[in-house]
PDB file of C-alpha atoms in Angstrom:
ATOM      1  CA  MET A 144     207.492  28.684 152.962  1.00  0.00           C
ATOM      2  CA  SER A 145     208.746  27.083 155.663  1.00  0.00           C
ATOM      3  CA  ARG A 146     211.901  25.021 155.899  1.00  0.00           C
ATOM      4  CA  MET A 147     213.914  22.851 158.252  1.00  0.00           C
ATOM      5  CA  TYR A 148     215.887  25.336 160.683  1.00  0.00           C
ATOM      6  CA  PRO A 149     219.181  23.328 162.258  1.00  0.00           C
ATOM      7  CA  TYR A 150     218.806  25.748 165.492  1.00  0.00           C
ATOM      8  CA  PRO A 151     214.648  26.152 166.243  1.00  0.00           C
ATOM      9  CA  LEU A 152     215.399  27.270 169.905  1.00  0.00           C
ATOM     10  CA  ILE A 153     219.016  28.277 170.896  1.00  0.00           C
ATOM     11  CA  ALA A 154     221.908  29.126 168.880  1.00  0.00           C
ATOM     12  CA  LYS A 155     224.667  26.613 169.043  1.00  0.00           C
ATOM     13  CA  GLU A 156     227.561  29.521 169.922  1.00  0.00           C
ATOM     14  CA  GLY A 157     225.178  30.384 172.980  1.00  0.00           C
ATOM     15  CA  TRP A 158     225.869  26.784 174.614  1.00  0.00           C
ATOM     16  CA  PRO A 159     228.740  27.828 176.589  1.00  0.00           C
ATOM     17  CA  PHE A 160     227.523  30.632 177.985  1.00  0.00           C
ATOM     18  CA  ILE A 161     224.338  29.744 179.218  1.00  0.00           C
ATOM     19  CA  ILE A 162     225.899  26.469 181.033  1.00  0.00           C
ATOM     20  CA  GLY A 163     228.451  28.808 182.228  1.00  0.00           C
ATOM     21  CA  SER A 164     226.623  31.585 183.746  1.00  0.00           C
ATOM     22  CA  LEU A 165     223.480  28.822 185.006  1.00  0.00           C
ATOM     23  CA  VAL A 166     226.429  27.024 186.821  1.00  0.00           C
ATOM     24  CA  LEU A 167     227.555  30.316 188.319  1.00  0.00           C
ATOM     25  CA  SER A 168     224.375  31.393 189.307  1.00  0.00           C
ATOM     26  CA  ILE A 169     223.734  27.654 190.954  1.00  0.00           C
ATOM     27  CA  LEU A 170     226.658  28.056 193.098  1.00  0.00           C
ATOM     28  CA  THR A 171     225.674  31.719 193.935  1.00  0.00           C
ATOM     29  CA  VAL A 172     222.600  30.693 195.743  1.00  0.00           C
ATOM     30  CA  VAL A 173     224.372  27.593 197.634  1.00  0.00           C
ATOM     31  CA  TRP A 174     227.026  30.138 198.897  1.00  0.00           C
ATOM     32  CA  CYS A 175     225.080  33.392 199.394  1.00  0.00           C
ATOM     33  CA  GLY A 176     221.291  32.917 198.531  1.00  0.00           C
ATOM     34  CA  TRP A 177     219.354  36.047 197.409  1.00  0.00           C
ATOM     35  CA  TRP A 178     222.746  37.790 196.587  1.00  0.00           C
ATOM     36  CA  SER A 179     222.655  35.671 193.549  1.00  0.00           C
ATOM     37  CA  LEU A 180     219.616  37.264 191.919  1.00  0.00           C
ATOM     38  CA  PRO A 181     221.951  39.589 189.480  1.00  0.00           C
ATOM     39  CA  LEU A 182     223.572  36.441 188.265  1.00  0.00           C
ATOM     40  CA  TRP A 183     219.876  35.007 187.303  1.00  0.00           C
ATOM     41  CA  VAL A 184     219.646  37.984 185.328  1.00  0.00           C
ATOM     42  CA  ILE A 185     222.152  37.937 183.829  1.00  0.00           C
ATOM     43  CA  THR A 186     221.383  34.210 183.116  1.00  0.00           C
ATOM     44  CA  VAL A 187     217.834  35.302 181.588  1.00  0.00           C
ATOM     45  CA  PHE A 188     219.786  38.113 179.220  1.00  0.00           C
ATOM     46  CA  VAL A 189     222.034  35.328 177.804  1.00  0.00           C
ATOM     47  CA  VAL A 190     219.424  32.766 177.459  1.00  0.00           C
ATOM     48  CA  GLN A 191     217.188  35.347 175.339  1.00  0.00           C
ATOM     49  CA  PHE A 192     220.282  36.648 173.324  1.00  0.00           C
ATOM     50  CA  PHE A 193     221.362  33.265 171.958  1.00  0.00           C
ATOM     51  CA  ARG A 194     217.826  32.632 171.027  1.00  0.00           C
ATOM     52  CA  ASP A 195     217.256  31.424 167.357  1.00  0.00           C
ATOM     53  CA  PRO A 196     213.951  30.778 166.228  1.00  0.00           C
ATOM     54  CA  ALA A 197     212.928  29.107 162.783  1.00  0.00           C
ATOM     55  CA  ARG A 198     210.938  32.172 160.013  1.00  0.00           C
ATOM     56  CA  ASP A 199     208.926  31.655 157.100  1.00  0.00           C
ATOM     57  CA  ILE A 200     210.797  32.389 153.853  1.00  0.00           C
ATOM     58  CA  PRO A 201     209.097  34.055 151.481  1.00  0.00           C
ATOM     59  CA  ALA A 202     208.705  32.334 148.084  1.00  0.00           C
ATOM     60  CA  ASP A 203     209.168  35.337 145.254  1.00  0.00           C
ATOM     61  CA  PRO A 204     212.294  34.553 143.243  1.00  0.00           C
ATOM     62  CA  GLU A 205     213.324  38.243 143.319  1.00  0.00           C
ATOM     63  CA  ASP A 206     212.646  39.070 147.162  1.00  0.00           C
ATOM     64  CA  VAL A 207     215.925  40.256 148.679  1.00  0.00           C
ATOM     65  CA  LEU A 208     215.541  38.874 152.343  1.00  0.00           C
ATOM     66  CA  SER A 209     216.730  40.676 155.326  1.00  0.00           C
ATOM     67  CA  PRO A 210     219.895  38.721 156.995  1.00  0.00           C
ATOM     68  CA  ALA A 211     219.288  39.914 160.639  1.00  0.00           C
ATOM     69  CA  ASP A 212     216.701  40.955 162.767  1.00  0.00           C
ATOM     70  CA  GLY A 213     216.805  44.881 163.802  1.00  0.00           C
ATOM     71  CA  ARG A 214     215.979  48.383 162.395  1.00  0.00           C
ATOM     72  CA  ILE A 215     216.984  49.518 159.038  1.00  0.00           C
ATOM     73  CA  VAL A 216     219.644  52.538 159.620  1.00  0.00           C
ATOM     74  CA  VAL A 217     220.807  53.142 156.088  1.00  0.00           C
ATOM     75  CA  VAL A 218     218.939  53.300 152.866  1.00  0.00           C
ATOM     76  CA  GLU A 219     220.844  55.083 149.664  1.00  0.00           C
ATOM     77  CA  LYS A 220     222.422  54.859 146.531  1.00  0.00           C
ATOM     78  CA  THR A 221     226.233  54.408 146.681  1.00  0.00           C
ATOM     79  CA  SER A 222     229.288  52.286 146.057  1.00  0.00           C
ATOM     80  CA  ASP A 223     229.890  48.874 146.886  1.00  0.00           C
ATOM     81  CA  PRO A 224     233.973  49.234 148.055  1.00  0.00           C
ATOM     82  CA  TYR A 225     234.166  45.302 147.949  1.00  0.00           C
ATOM     83  CA  ARG A 226     233.214  45.214 144.119  1.00  0.00           C
ATOM     84  CA  GLU A 227     233.900  48.932 143.161  1.00  0.00           C
ATOM     85  CA  VAL A 228     230.594  49.471 141.957  1.00  0.00           C
ATOM     86  CA  ASN A 229     227.322  51.892 142.171  1.00  0.00           C
ATOM     87  CA  ALA A 230     225.051  50.141 144.422  1.00  0.00           C
ATOM     88  CA  LEU A 231     221.809  50.583 146.700  1.00  0.00           C
ATOM     89  CA  LYS A 232     222.960  50.054 150.263  1.00  0.00           C
ATOM     90  CA  ILE A 233     220.519  48.947 152.536  1.00  0.00           C
ATOM     91  CA  SER A 234     221.904  48.176 156.544  1.00  0.00           C
ATOM     92  CA  VAL A 235     220.102  46.660 159.124  1.00  0.00           C
ATOM     93  CA  PHE A 236     221.316  47.946 162.824  1.00  0.00           C
ATOM     94  CA  MET A 237     221.109  44.901 165.641  1.00  0.00           C
ATOM     95  CA  ASN A 238     221.066  46.035 169.318  1.00  0.00           C
ATOM     96  CA  VAL A 239     221.690  43.291 172.124  1.00  0.00           C
ATOM     97  CA  PHE A 240     217.981  42.489 172.199  1.00  0.00           C
ATOM     98  CA  ASN A 241     217.766  41.199 168.765  1.00  0.00           C
ATOM     99  CA  VAL A 242     218.435  38.021 167.453  1.00  0.00           C
ATOM    100  CA  HIS A 243     221.801  37.471 166.408  1.00  0.00           C
ATOM    101  CA  SER A 244     222.342  34.777 163.753  1.00  0.00           C
ATOM    102  CA  ASN A 245     222.921  36.052 160.304  1.00  0.00           C
ATOM    103  CA  ARG A 246     221.117  34.155 157.265  1.00  0.00           C
ATOM    104  CA  SER A 247     221.214  34.118 153.516  1.00  0.00           C
ATOM    105  CA  PRO A 248     219.304  37.152 151.827  1.00  0.00           C
ATOM    106  CA  ILE A 249     219.552  35.116 148.480  1.00  0.00           C
ATOM    107  CA  ASP A 250     219.554  32.149 146.671  1.00  0.00           C
ATOM    108  CA  GLY A 251     222.897  31.828 145.032  1.00  0.00           C
ATOM    109  CA  LYS A 252     227.123  31.066 145.098  1.00  0.00           C
ATOM    110  CA  VAL A 253     229.502  32.425 147.452  1.00  0.00           C
ATOM    111  CA  GLU A 254     232.099  33.896 144.979  1.00  0.00           C
ATOM    112  CA  ARG A 255     234.924  34.931 147.970  1.00  0.00           C
ATOM    113  CA  VAL A 256     234.616  36.301 151.245  1.00  0.00           C
ATOM    114  CA  ASP A 257     236.644  38.787 152.540  1.00  0.00           C
ATOM    115  CA  TYR A 258     237.619  39.349 156.083  1.00  0.00           C
ATOM    116  CA  PHE A 259     238.839  43.210 157.384  1.00  0.00           C
ATOM    117  CA  LYS A 260     240.297  44.013 160.779  1.00  0.00           C
ATOM    118  CA  GLY A 261     239.225  47.419 162.313  1.00  0.00           C
ATOM    119  CA  SER A 262     238.189  49.546 165.340  1.00  0.00           C
ATOM    120  CA  PHE A 263     234.454  48.886 167.125  1.00  0.00           C
ATOM    121  CA  LEU A 264     232.785  51.990 166.787  1.00  0.00           C
ATOM    122  CA  ASN A 265     229.181  52.443 167.558  1.00  0.00           C
ATOM    123  CA  ALA A 266     227.662  50.305 164.451  1.00  0.00           C
ATOM    124  CA  ALA A 267     224.743  52.632 164.200  1.00  0.00           C
ATOM    125  CA  VAL A 268     226.992  55.066 162.539  1.00  0.00           C
ATOM    126  CA  ASP A 269     227.554  55.329 158.728  1.00  0.00           C
ATOM    127  CA  LYS A 270     231.418  55.037 159.211  1.00  0.00           C
ATOM    128  CA  ALA A 271     231.421  51.813 160.851  1.00  0.00           C
ATOM    129  CA  SER A 272     230.868  50.461 157.671  1.00  0.00           C
ATOM    130  CA  VAL A 273     234.316  51.169 156.243  1.00  0.00           C
ATOM    131  CA  GLN A 274     236.451  51.256 159.765  1.00  0.00           C
ATOM    132  CA  ASN A 275     234.864  48.700 161.728  1.00  0.00           C
ATOM    133  CA  GLU A 276     235.835  45.030 161.717  1.00  0.00           C
ATOM    134  CA  ARG A 277     233.845  43.454 159.602  1.00  0.00           C
ATOM    135  CA  ASN A 278     233.105  40.361 156.942  1.00  0.00           C
ATOM    136  CA  ALA A 279     232.072  40.153 153.466  1.00  0.00           C
ATOM    137  CA  VAL A 280     230.045  37.953 151.979  1.00  0.00           C
ATOM    138  CA  LEU A 281     230.728  38.265 147.863  1.00  0.00           C
ATOM    139  CA  ALA A 282     227.749  36.146 145.796  1.00  0.00           C
ATOM    140  CA  VAL A 283     225.883  35.909 143.139  1.00  0.00           C
ATOM    141  CA  THR A 284     222.250  34.820 142.563  1.00  0.00           C
ATOM    142  CA  LYS A 285     221.327  32.062 140.551  1.00  0.00           C
ATOM    143  CA  THR A 286     220.408  34.533 137.613  1.00  0.00           C
ATOM    144  CA  GLY A 287     223.719  36.051 138.036  1.00  0.00           C
ATOM    145  CA  ARG A 288     223.303  39.324 139.484  1.00  0.00           C
ATOM    146  CA  PRO A 289     225.765  40.009 142.502  1.00  0.00           C
ATOM    147  CA  VAL A 290     225.096  40.516 146.088  1.00  0.00           C
ATOM    148  CA  THR A 291     227.320  41.947 148.738  1.00  0.00           C
ATOM    149  CA  PHE A 292     226.423  41.139 152.399  1.00  0.00           C
ATOM    150  CA  VAL A 293     228.426  42.442 155.094  1.00  0.00           C
ATOM    151  CA  GLN A 294     228.801  41.661 159.117  1.00  0.00           C
ATOM    152  CA  VAL A 295     230.071  44.576 160.695  1.00  0.00           C
ATOM    153  CA  ALA A 296     231.442  44.370 164.430  1.00  0.00           C
ATOM    154  CA  GLY A 297     229.828  47.321 166.954  1.00  0.00           C
ATOM    155  CA  LEU A 298     230.487  48.908 169.663  1.00  0.00           C
ATOM    156  CA  VAL A 299     229.760  45.831 172.015  1.00  0.00           C
ATOM    157  CA  ALA A 300     230.446  43.058 169.372  1.00  0.00           C
ATOM    158  CA  ARG A 301     233.884  41.520 169.366  1.00  0.00           C
ATOM    159  CA  ARG A 302     233.661  38.103 167.537  1.00  0.00           C
ATOM    160  CA  ILE A 303     232.224  37.879 163.946  1.00  0.00           C
ATOM    161  CA  LEU A 304     231.730  34.249 163.012  1.00  0.00           C
ATOM    162  CA  CYS A 305     230.864  33.325 159.256  1.00  0.00           C
ATOM    163  CA  TYR A 306     230.521  29.593 158.103  1.00  0.00           C
ATOM    164  CA  VAL A 307     230.599  29.950 154.367  1.00  0.00           C
ATOM    165  CA  HIS A 308     233.613  29.808 152.079  1.00  0.00           C
ATOM    166  CA  ALA A 309     234.341  30.661 148.701  1.00  0.00           C
ATOM    167  CA  HIS A 310     231.709  28.295 145.761  1.00  0.00           C
ATOM    168  CA  ASP A 311     229.339  27.488 148.368  1.00  0.00           C
ATOM    169  CA  LEU A 312     226.010  27.229 147.666  1.00  0.00           C
ATOM    170  CA  LEU A 313     223.391  29.168 149.497  1.00  0.00           C
ATOM    171  CA  HIS A 314     219.371  29.057 149.996  1.00  0.00           C
ATOM    172  CA  ARG A 315     217.459  32.111 151.167  1.00  0.00           C
ATOM    173  CA  GLY A 316     217.446  31.651 154.733  1.00  0.00           C
ATOM    174  CA  ASP A 317     219.976  30.054 155.635  1.00  0.00           C
ATOM    175  CA  ARG A 318     222.312  30.550 158.830  1.00  0.00           C
ATOM    176  CA  TYR A 319     225.417  31.585 157.568  1.00  0.00           C
ATOM    177  CA  GLY A 320     227.165  33.164 160.504  1.00  0.00           C
ATOM    178  CA  PHE A 321     226.357  34.794 163.856  1.00  0.00           C
ATOM    179  CA  ILE A 322     227.840  38.442 165.727  1.00  0.00           C
ATOM    180  CA  ARG A 323     228.387  38.530 169.164  1.00  0.00           C
ATOM    181  CA  PHE A 324     226.811  40.860 171.169  1.00  0.00           C
ATOM    182  CA  GLY A 325     225.563  43.844 168.736  1.00  0.00           C
ATOM    183  CA  SER A 326     226.561  45.105 165.521  1.00  0.00           C
ATOM    184  CA  ARG A 327     224.796  45.502 161.757  1.00  0.00           C
ATOM    185  CA  VAL A 328     224.849  43.812 158.571  1.00  0.00           C
ATOM    186  CA  ASP A 329     225.158  45.877 155.406  1.00  0.00           C
ATOM    187  CA  VAL A 330     223.498  44.523 151.852  1.00  0.00           C
ATOM    188  CA  TYR A 331     224.698  46.286 148.772  1.00  0.00           C
ATOM    189  CA  LEU A 332     222.469  45.282 145.832  1.00  0.00           C
ATOM    190  CA  PRO A 333     222.719  46.376 141.914  1.00  0.00           C
ATOM    191  CA  GLU A 334     221.586  49.729 141.273  1.00  0.00           C
ATOM    192  CA  ASP A 335     218.052  48.697 139.796  1.00  0.00           C
ATOM    193  CA  ALA A 336     216.523  46.886 142.774  1.00  0.00           C
ATOM    194  CA  THR A 337     213.790  48.538 144.428  1.00  0.00           C
ATOM    195  CA  PRO A 338     213.647  49.104 148.330  1.00  0.00           C
ATOM    196  CA  LEU A 339     211.265  47.788 150.124  1.00  0.00           C
ATOM    197  CA  VAL A 340     211.943  49.511 153.297  1.00  0.00           C
ATOM    198  CA  ALA A 341     212.734  52.591 154.730  1.00  0.00           C
ATOM    199  CA  ILE A 342     214.834  53.989 157.824  1.00  0.00           C
ATOM    200  CA  GLY A 343     213.660  53.205 161.031  1.00  0.00           C
ATOM    201  CA  ASP A 344     211.517  49.879 160.134  1.00  0.00           C
ATOM    202  CA  LYS A 345     211.934  47.257 162.177  1.00  0.00           C
ATOM    203  CA  VAL A 346     213.167  44.045 160.261  1.00  0.00           C
ATOM    204  CA  ARG A 347     213.166  40.014 160.844  1.00  0.00           C
ATOM    205  CA  ALA A 348     216.054  37.917 159.757  1.00  0.00           C
ATOM    206  CA  SER A 349     214.558  35.796 156.413  1.00  0.00           C
ATOM    207  CA  SER A 350     210.883  36.933 156.900  1.00  0.00           C
ATOM    208  CA  THR A 351     210.873  40.470 155.826  1.00  0.00           C
ATOM    209  CA  VAL A 352     211.476  41.409 151.956  1.00  0.00           C
ATOM    210  CA  LEU A 353     214.391  44.130 151.905  1.00  0.00           C
ATOM    211  CA  ALA A 354     214.196  44.642 148.636  1.00  0.00           C
ATOM    212  CA  LYS A 355     212.928  43.673 145.034  1.00  0.00           C
ATOM    213  CA  LEU A 356     215.947  42.359 142.719  1.00  0.00           C
ATOM    214  CA  PRO A 357     214.840  41.787 139.045  1.00  0.00           C
ATOM    215  CA  LEU A 358     216.470  38.226 137.684  1.00  0.00           C
ATOM    216  CA  ALA A 359     218.024  39.393 134.848  1.00  0.00           C
ATOM    217  CA  ALA A 360     220.021  42.503 134.699  1.00  0.00           C
ATOM    218  CA  PRO A 361     218.422  45.554 132.690  1.00  0.00           C
ATOM    219  CA  GLU A 362     219.562  45.165 129.067  1.00  0.00           C
ATOM    220  CA  GLU A 363     221.375  48.070 127.373  1.00  0.00           C
ATOM    221  CA  GLY A 364     219.239  50.942 125.712  1.00  0.00           C
ATOM    222  CA  SER A 365     216.340  50.054 128.232  1.00  0.00           C
ATOM    223  CA  ASP A 366     214.854  52.592 130.509  1.00  0.00           C
ATOM    224  CA  VAL A 367     216.715  52.068 133.509  1.00  0.00           C
ATOM    225  CA  ALA A 368     220.338  51.640 131.526  1.00  0.00           C
ATOM    226  CA  GLU A 369     219.923  54.708 129.855  1.00  0.00           C
ATOM    227  CA  ARG A 370     219.064  56.377 133.411  1.00  0.00           C
ATOM    228  CA  GLN A 371     221.781  54.586 135.143  1.00  0.00           C
ATOM    229  CA  GLY A 372     223.783  56.032 132.696  1.00  0.00           C
ATOM    230  CA  ALA A 373     222.436  59.760 132.695  1.00  0.00           C
ATOM    231  CA  GLU A 374     223.057  59.404 136.363  1.00  0.00           C
ATOM    232  CA  GLN A 375     226.455  58.916 136.072  1.00  0.00           C
ATOM    233  CA  ASN A 376     227.217  61.174 132.883  1.00  0.00           C
ATOM    234  CA  THR A 377     225.080  64.004 135.182  1.00  0.00           C
ATOM    235  CA  GLY A 378     227.544  63.239 138.064  1.00  0.00           C
ATOM    236  CA  GLU A 379     230.706  63.579 135.686  1.00  0.00           C
ATOM    237  CA  GLN A 380     229.249  66.925 134.148  1.00  0.00           C
ATOM    238  CA  ALA A 381     228.893  68.467 138.107  1.00  0.00           C
ATOM    239  CA  ASP A 382     232.563  67.141 138.763  1.00  0.00           C
ATOM    240  CA  MET A 383     233.699  68.770 135.426  1.00  0.00           C
ATOM    241  CA  VAL A 384     231.832  72.435 136.509  1.00  0.00           C
ATOM    242  CA  LYS A 385     232.938  72.081 139.704  1.00  0.00           C
ATOM    243  CA  ASP A 386     236.241  71.639 138.754  1.00  0.00           C
ATOM    244  CA  ALA A 387     236.418  74.207 136.086  1.00  0.00           C
ATOM    245  CA  THR A 388     235.009  76.667 138.942  1.00  0.00           C
ATOM    246  CA  THR A 389     237.709  75.888 141.095  1.00  0.00           C
ATOM    247  CA  LYS A 390     240.309  77.174 138.483  1.00  0.00           C
ATOM    248  CA  ALA A 391     238.532  80.028 137.706  1.00  0.00           C
ATOM    249  CA  ALA A 392     238.044  81.055 141.060  1.00  0.00           C
ATOM    250  CA  ALA A 393     242.005  80.594 141.557  1.00  0.00           C
ATOM    251  CA  ALA A 394     243.079  82.233 138.332  1.00  0.00           C
ATOM    252  CA  ALA A 395     240.887  85.538 139.766  1.00  0.00           C
ATOM    253  CA  GLN A 396     242.627  85.463 143.123  1.00  0.00           C
ATOM    254  CA  HIS A 397     245.800  85.299 141.299  1.00  0.00           C
ATOM    255  CA  VAL A 398     245.177  88.309 138.967  1.00  0.00           C
ATOM    256  CA  LEU A 399     244.208  90.307 142.132  1.00  0.00           C
ATOM    257  CA  SER A 400     247.087  89.687 143.825  1.00  0.00           C
ATOM    258  CA  GLN A 401     249.410  91.117 141.004  1.00  0.00           C
ATOM    259  CA  GLU A 402     247.553  94.211 141.211  1.00  0.00           C
TER     260      GLU A 402
END
């Protein structure tokens, strides 16, 4: 399904950079001739960086779409640090040659937007998710499923732009932000979501489906709910065993030291 897209060629954020580099290149031609060639190369790079094409949007309401162009670097069960719940995390890394406009992965409503100052580590490494400058959008689908998507600054990216606020309504494929000049977007989904991508896959904003998210949460007593509960109990039991083992080892070491 296609929908009218407001920036079919060049992102609005790019025009000051494009015009500036173009004027500088022209002036350099006048004064320096062929020595202006490197500046024309830079101008071409700036134009391609700020391209912002329209995309086809899948129609299945259970589809969670990619919020950015790039490469998948994380697909794992972990904790959503913004909601403090277990989640499926999928991360998209953008290099400087990818389209950098960010688009909503779901239809829903924004609950809140949280901004965090931080470092500028390489966005491809996992610790960038919690240490780098980032902007988290906490939203809920039309059927009440919570989804968190986070713009993360990178080694080169020094500016995160987010245009949505609490209570705003989102449609899948809507443009909600932009990052300059290389970064990542993390998506945290409920545990019953089924990932459709793997690490290393190349994805396109709005047109690539990251995962299937059931419209309704699993009911208490269902197979999914029981499996999630069993996984949680297994983790708790493992922690208890580890703690008991540590205490036993400490006690044994104490006895030996007395002898």
